Amino acid sequence: ILNVEQSPQSLHVQEGDSTNFTCSFPSSNFYALHWYRWETAKSPEALFVMTLNGDEKKKGRISATLNTKEGYSYLYIKGSQPEDSATYLCAFNYGQNFVFGPGTRLSVLP
Amino acid sequence: EAGVAQSPRYKIIEKRQSVAFWCNPISGHATLYWYQQILGQGPKLLIQFQNNGVVDDSQLPKDRFSAERLKGVDSTLKIQPAKLEDSAVYLCASSQTLLAGGQFFGPGTRLTVL
């Protein structure tokens, strides 16, 4: 059974703080790594799809890096805002299958 | 482009009752997924369809769960009879292709079994 881990489980930061989370996944049979943001009562929203070792992607204040050889990805949020409060999920994609991590729940306090 | 639609959004039932969820994927998306997300855990794949055929249902508790995707478009997921441990959010997602394409999720159905 493939295991995808995320840390920390939850995080509380002040508005304006920068923060980062980790997603750990198996280093074999890698196809892609997906990041999603899931706000309460809404649909999970795709943030990034990362496929190449060393990939760096950026969307506004959010960026992500990928290391497929050691099996981890980092998600960074610069200058957190209350609207960034959500659960951030990563999903390990091997071929046609996806395995999700348990998520990191971020709360940004005004 | 319309997103993935799911209904109902919320459902409360008693154990041993039956319940059904409906999903309408994004038009043209051949692959459809049903996930179960229990509080504190990541979404767990229950079943994956490619058009109207099942690709993976290895984690579907087949003694009580069933799903179908007639005509390769809409899908329904049924639980009968429900147990307390079935309380979860049931997410439907769709993607254009089987491989690596990003999945688009519906808002989910929150099921509470009393």
XYZ file of C-alpha atoms in Angstrom:
224
model
C 0.000 0.000 0.000
C 1.502 3.327 -1.063
C 1.814 5.928 1.670
C 1.660 9.684 1.135
C 2.397 11.800 4.174
C 1.929 15.487 4.808
C 3.272 17.675 7.569
C 2.348 19.463 9.625
C -1.180 18.165 10.180
C -2.377 21.672 11.021
C -0.911 25.119 11.214
C -2.000 28.458 12.633
C -0.195 31.571 11.386
C -0.711 35.296 11.603
C -1.696 37.329 8.567
C 1.457 38.332 6.700
C 3.503 35.347 7.845
C 5.078 33.067 5.261
C 4.677 29.341 5.690
C 5.450 26.027 4.040
C 4.211 22.451 4.122
C 5.725 19.137 3.109
C 4.379 16.229 1.088
C 6.330 12.951 1.142
C 5.668 10.207 -1.383
C 7.267 7.040 -2.772
C 10.251 7.768 -5.015
C 9.463 4.911 -7.406
C 6.788 4.699 -10.118
C 6.425 8.465 -10.073
C 4.205 10.029 -12.737
C 3.059 13.343 -11.257
C 2.453 15.149 -7.987
C -0.671 17.261 -7.577
C -1.416 19.995 -5.043
C -5.008 20.985 -4.203
C -6.546 23.630 -1.980
C -9.800 22.644 -0.277
C -11.811 25.367 1.395
C -14.658 24.387 3.686
C -17.930 23.690 1.841
C -16.252 24.114 -1.545
C -14.736 21.807 -4.158
C -11.042 20.976 -3.930
C -9.260 23.290 -6.348
C -6.191 22.237 -8.320
C -3.126 24.374 -7.613
C -0.236 22.632 -9.366
C 0.589 19.523 -11.354
C 4.295 18.750 -11.130
C 6.003 16.136 -13.242
C 9.742 16.805 -13.486
C 12.388 16.500 -10.792
C 13.455 20.001 -9.819
C 10.171 21.522 -11.023
C 9.228 24.826 -9.461
C 5.779 26.279 -10.019
C 4.289 29.569 -8.889
C 0.778 30.982 -8.737
C 0.599 34.401 -7.131
C 1.879 34.082 -3.570
C 1.905 30.292 -3.666
C 4.782 28.244 -5.040
C 5.838 24.606 -4.994
C 8.985 22.588 -5.557
C 9.464 18.927 -6.397
C 12.186 16.385 -5.652
C 11.262 13.036 -7.175
C 14.552 11.346 -6.277
C 14.028 11.758 -2.552
C 10.227 11.796 -2.746
C 9.111 15.143 -1.419
C 7.427 18.357 -2.469
C 7.197 21.665 -0.635
C 4.361 24.156 -0.877
C 5.159 27.742 0.126
C 2.768 30.584 0.849
C 4.299 34.036 1.046
C 2.536 36.673 3.109
C -0.416 34.523 4.196
C -3.874 36.065 4.034
C -7.076 34.958 5.806
C -8.438 33.750 2.460
C -5.577 31.237 2.302
C -7.215 29.346 5.169
C -7.963 25.892 3.783
C -6.789 22.307 3.752
C -3.920 21.723 1.336
C -3.849 18.237 -0.158
C -1.146 16.583 -2.185
C -1.801 13.573 -4.396
C 0.795 11.134 -5.709
C -0.034 10.025 -9.222
C 1.462 6.771 -10.443
C 0.130 5.832 -13.840
C -3.638 5.948 -13.706
C -3.887 5.944 -9.914
C -3.864 8.687 -7.313
C -3.070 8.422 -3.608
C -3.865 11.448 -1.474
C -2.100 12.606 1.636
C -4.137 13.480 4.739
C -3.736 17.215 4.117
C -2.402 20.180 6.044
C -5.072 22.400 7.570
C -3.969 26.043 7.490
C -5.643 28.762 9.527
C -4.534 32.339 8.924
C -5.497 34.666 11.754
C -6.177 38.330 10.936
C -17.294 25.604 -18.444
C -19.636 24.036 -15.887
C -17.939 22.152 -13.089
C -18.616 18.759 -11.587
C -22.072 18.661 -10.040
C -23.040 16.533 -7.070
C -26.221 16.064 -5.111
C -27.320 16.086 -2.441
C -24.844 18.326 -0.620
C -25.782 16.962 2.792
C -27.532 13.813 3.943
C -28.361 12.490 7.394
C -29.608 8.921 7.729
C -29.845 6.263 10.384
C -27.702 3.165 10.305
C -29.030 0.341 8.180
C -30.804 2.788 5.872
C -29.888 3.180 2.212
C -28.567 6.281 0.492
C -27.598 7.280 -3.043
C -25.401 10.055 -4.357
C -25.386 11.479 -7.851
C -22.558 12.986 -9.886
C -22.518 14.768 -13.235
C -18.956 15.200 -14.519
C -17.587 17.920 -16.758
C -18.792 17.418 -20.310
C -16.377 15.336 -22.346
C -14.481 13.952 -19.356
C -14.109 10.229 -19.862
C -12.730 9.377 -16.425
C -14.845 9.631 -13.293
C -13.761 8.981 -9.699
C -15.603 8.516 -6.420
C -13.651 9.231 -3.238
C -14.485 8.835 0.429
C -12.938 11.388 2.748
C -13.181 10.606 6.447
C -12.428 13.449 8.831
C -8.683 13.797 9.391
C -7.756 11.569 6.457
C -7.051 12.141 2.786
C -9.599 11.222 0.125
C -9.610 7.475 -0.529
C -10.475 6.222 -4.002
C -13.566 4.014 -3.986
C -14.072 3.467 -7.684
C -12.750 4.792 -10.985
C -14.601 4.625 -14.298
C -13.291 5.085 -17.794
C -16.406 5.883 -19.846
C -18.887 3.304 -18.498
C -16.299 0.674 -17.607
C -14.735 0.136 -14.171
C -10.972 0.700 -14.074
C -10.386 0.236 -10.344
C -12.787 -0.716 -7.579
C -10.306 -2.493 -5.338
C -11.132 -0.335 -2.302
C -14.903 -0.368 -2.725
C -16.654 -2.322 0.070
C -18.717 -4.326 -2.352
C -20.911 -5.911 0.291
C -22.613 -2.571 0.852
C -21.390 -0.097 -1.754
C -22.251 -0.084 -5.440
C -21.708 2.382 -8.248
C -22.663 2.670 -11.843
C -22.034 4.994 -14.725
C -24.647 4.260 -17.308
C -23.977 5.699 -20.762
C -20.567 6.919 -19.601
C -21.796 10.252 -18.266
C -23.628 10.584 -14.916
C -22.811 8.271 -12.069
C -24.525 7.148 -8.890
C -22.954 5.728 -5.751
C -25.169 3.741 -3.383
C -24.696 2.497 0.147
C -27.043 -0.145 1.521
C -27.181 -0.688 4.397
C -25.230 2.226 5.857
C -22.998 1.855 8.903
C -21.819 4.492 11.374
C -18.308 4.368 9.898
C -19.658 5.448 6.498
C -20.011 9.002 7.818
C -17.732 10.968 5.504
C -17.608 13.388 2.595
C -18.112 11.630 -0.723
C -16.308 13.426 -3.516
C -16.798 12.947 -7.220
C -14.089 14.012 -9.654
C -13.580 13.812 -13.391
C -10.676 14.153 -15.780
C -10.226 14.156 -19.510
C -7.834 11.255 -19.638
C -6.802 8.320 -17.518
C -3.221 9.423 -17.055
C -1.824 12.323 -15.071
C -4.428 14.881 -16.080
C -5.625 17.010 -13.243
C -8.859 15.968 -11.663
C -11.721 18.406 -11.260
C -13.755 17.888 -8.119
C -17.370 18.429 -7.222
C -18.358 20.051 -3.899
C -18.952 16.681 -2.258
C -21.796 15.148 -0.301
C -21.434 15.154 3.471
C -23.052 11.998 4.855
C -23.847 11.595 8.526
C -24.972 8.168 9.700
C -26.653 8.174 13.132
